[in-house]
Amino acid sequence: QVQVVESGGGLVQAGGSLRLSCAAAGTIFSINGMGWFRQDPGKERELVAYITSGGGTNYADSVKGRFTIAFDNAKNTVTLQMNSLAPEDTAVYYCNLEADVIGRGMYKPYWGQGTQVTVSS
């Protein structure tokens, strides 16, 4: 069993900042990568930012230069620093990780419950 716990969402005015955190717990042998996705009602879930265990990052074009993702391999945590927030960043943000839970190098995706981020204009 892998538990994925997110925190840090909330309401902020446009131009403000929020920091999301996600911690993975349970029997985890290794993590291939962790990241954040977001979803608006009626829309598909989209990638926001992802970081591999080797430190490689991938950002959505819409957040480049404003959001920064960081991964603590020792603690199995990922954070997303979000600056210069805009109303279009409003969504439910979901943490995702690819983890090996049986020690054979077979990675499966796991998701958190989601945390609401609302940016007012």
Tab-separated table of C-alpha atoms in Angstrom:
chain	number	residue	atom	x	y	z
A	1	GLN	CA	0.000	0.000	0.000
A	2	VAL	CA	1.227	3.444	-0.929
A	3	GLN	CA	-0.233	6.525	0.717
A	4	VAL	CA	0.066	9.812	-1.135
A	5	VAL	CA	-0.739	12.859	0.978
A	6	GLU	CA	-0.936	16.365	-0.445
A	7	SER	CA	-1.032	19.671	1.390
A	8	GLY	CA	-0.734	23.372	0.738
A	9	GLY	CA	-3.681	24.259	-1.453
A	10	GLY	CA	-5.948	27.198	-0.743
A	11	LEU	CA	-7.231	30.561	-1.888
A	12	VAL	CA	-4.870	33.270	-3.053
A	13	GLN	CA	-5.156	36.517	-4.971
A	14	ALA	CA	-3.743	36.846	-8.463
A	15	GLY	CA	-0.018	37.512	-8.329
A	16	GLY	CA	0.359	35.625	-5.076
A	17	SER	CA	2.184	32.416	-4.242
A	18	LEU	CA	1.396	28.981	-2.875
A	19	ARG	CA	3.526	25.975	-2.085
A	20	LEU	CA	2.185	22.465	-2.537
A	21	SER	CA	3.750	19.485	-0.813
A	22	CYS	CA	3.277	15.786	-1.364
A	23	ALA	CA	4.602	12.917	0.706
A	24	ALA	CA	4.546	9.256	-0.261
A	25	ALA	CA	4.558	6.623	2.454
A	26	GLY	CA	4.367	2.853	2.643
A	27	THR	CA	6.518	0.024	1.368
A	28	ILE	CA	8.406	1.783	-1.407
A	29	PHE	CA	11.633	0.364	-2.788
A	30	SER	CA	12.279	3.198	-5.203
A	31	ILE	CA	10.571	6.072	-6.972
A	32	ASN	CA	11.113	6.752	-10.651
A	33	GLY	CA	9.613	10.227	-10.494
A	34	MET	CA	7.027	12.463	-8.850
A	35	GLY	CA	4.953	15.286	-10.162
A	36	TRP	CA	1.827	17.413	-10.185
A	37	PHE	CA	-1.154	17.368	-12.468
A	38	ARG	CA	-4.245	19.575	-12.364
A	39	GLN	CA	-7.820	19.302	-13.485
A	40	ASP	CA	-10.627	21.766	-13.978
A	41	PRO	CA	-14.233	20.530	-13.996
A	42	GLY	CA	-15.135	19.347	-17.474
A	43	LYS	CA	-11.528	19.254	-18.628
A	44	GLU	CA	-8.917	16.546	-18.857
A	45	ARG	CA	-6.232	16.210	-16.241
A	46	GLU	CA	-3.048	17.909	-17.453
A	47	LEU	CA	0.587	17.797	-16.492
A	48	VAL	CA	1.838	20.776	-14.501
A	49	ALA	CA	5.357	19.685	-13.581
A	50	TYR	CA	7.262	16.440	-13.192
A	51	ILE	CA	10.679	15.540	-11.838
A	52	THR	CA	12.543	12.274	-12.166
A	53	SER	CA	14.665	10.683	-9.473
A	54	GLY	CA	17.664	11.774	-11.510
A	55	GLY	CA	16.593	15.402	-11.340
A	56	GLY	CA	15.211	15.850	-14.836
A	57	THR	CA	12.215	18.182	-14.983
A	58	ASN	CA	9.312	18.781	-17.320
A	59	TYR	CA	6.968	21.756	-17.047
A	60	ALA	CA	3.792	22.734	-18.842
A	61	ASP	CA	4.448	25.744	-21.063
A	62	SER	CA	1.852	27.733	-19.154
A	63	VAL	CA	3.788	27.502	-15.867
A	64	LYS	CA	7.390	27.771	-17.034
A	65	GLY	CA	9.191	30.537	-15.213
A	66	ARG	CA	6.508	30.720	-12.500
A	67	PHE	CA	6.456	27.234	-10.922
A	68	THR	CA	9.371	25.252	-9.535
A	69	ILE	CA	9.307	21.566	-8.646
A	70	ALA	CA	11.712	19.914	-6.216
A	71	PHE	CA	12.135	16.307	-5.127
A	72	ASP	CA	13.592	14.959	-1.900
A	73	ASN	CA	14.495	11.367	-2.697
A	74	ALA	CA	15.400	10.521	0.904
A	75	LYS	CA	11.997	11.631	2.209
A	76	ASN	CA	9.887	10.633	-0.811
A	77	THR	CA	8.449	14.131	-1.005
A	78	VAL	CA	7.881	16.561	-3.827
A	79	THR	CA	7.078	20.247	-3.568
A	80	LEU	CA	5.701	22.699	-6.095
A	81	GLN	CA	6.442	26.361	-5.519
A	82	MET	CA	3.891	28.395	-7.446
A	83	ASN	CA	4.562	32.108	-7.962
A	84	SER	CA	2.767	34.795	-9.945
A	85	LEU	CA	-0.440	32.813	-9.764
A	86	ALA	CA	-3.234	33.681	-12.167
A	87	PRO	CA	-6.963	32.833	-12.191
A	88	GLU	CA	-6.350	30.281	-14.951
A	89	ASP	CA	-4.214	28.295	-12.490
A	90	THR	CA	-7.366	27.521	-10.521
A	91	ALA	CA	-7.881	23.758	-10.424
A	92	VAL	CA	-7.608	20.672	-8.279
A	93	TYR	CA	-3.955	19.704	-8.125
A	94	TYR	CA	-3.044	16.029	-7.903
A	95	CYS	CA	0.241	14.518	-6.844
A	96	ASN	CA	1.496	11.562	-8.850
A	97	LEU	CA	4.408	9.211	-8.415
A	98	GLU	CA	5.762	6.125	-10.104
A	99	ALA	CA	6.913	3.688	-7.459
A	100	ASP	CA	8.341	0.202	-7.230
A	101	VAL	CA	6.653	-1.515	-4.288
A	102	ILE	CA	7.929	-5.072	-4.770
A	103	GLY	CA	11.593	-4.474	-5.428
A	104	ARG	CA	11.716	-5.751	-8.997
A	105	GLY	CA	12.060	-2.500	-10.876
A	106	MET	CA	8.410	-2.529	-11.919
A	107	TYR	CA	6.962	0.950	-11.509
A	108	LYS	CA	3.276	1.726	-11.122
A	109	PRO	CA	1.498	5.075	-10.881
A	110	TYR	CA	-0.072	6.263	-7.643
A	111	TRP	CA	-2.249	9.335	-7.111
A	112	GLY	CA	-3.158	11.580	-4.222
A	113	GLN	CA	-6.689	12.741	-3.445
A	114	GLY	CA	-6.103	16.221	-4.800
A	115	THR	CA	-5.901	19.667	-3.258
A	116	GLN	CA	-7.866	22.699	-4.414
A	117	VAL	CA	-6.039	25.796	-5.591
A	118	THR	CA	-8.206	28.859	-6.216
A	119	VAL	CA	-6.778	32.107	-7.563
A	120	SER	CA	-9.061	35.131	-7.384
A	121	SER	CA	-8.753	38.025	-9.787
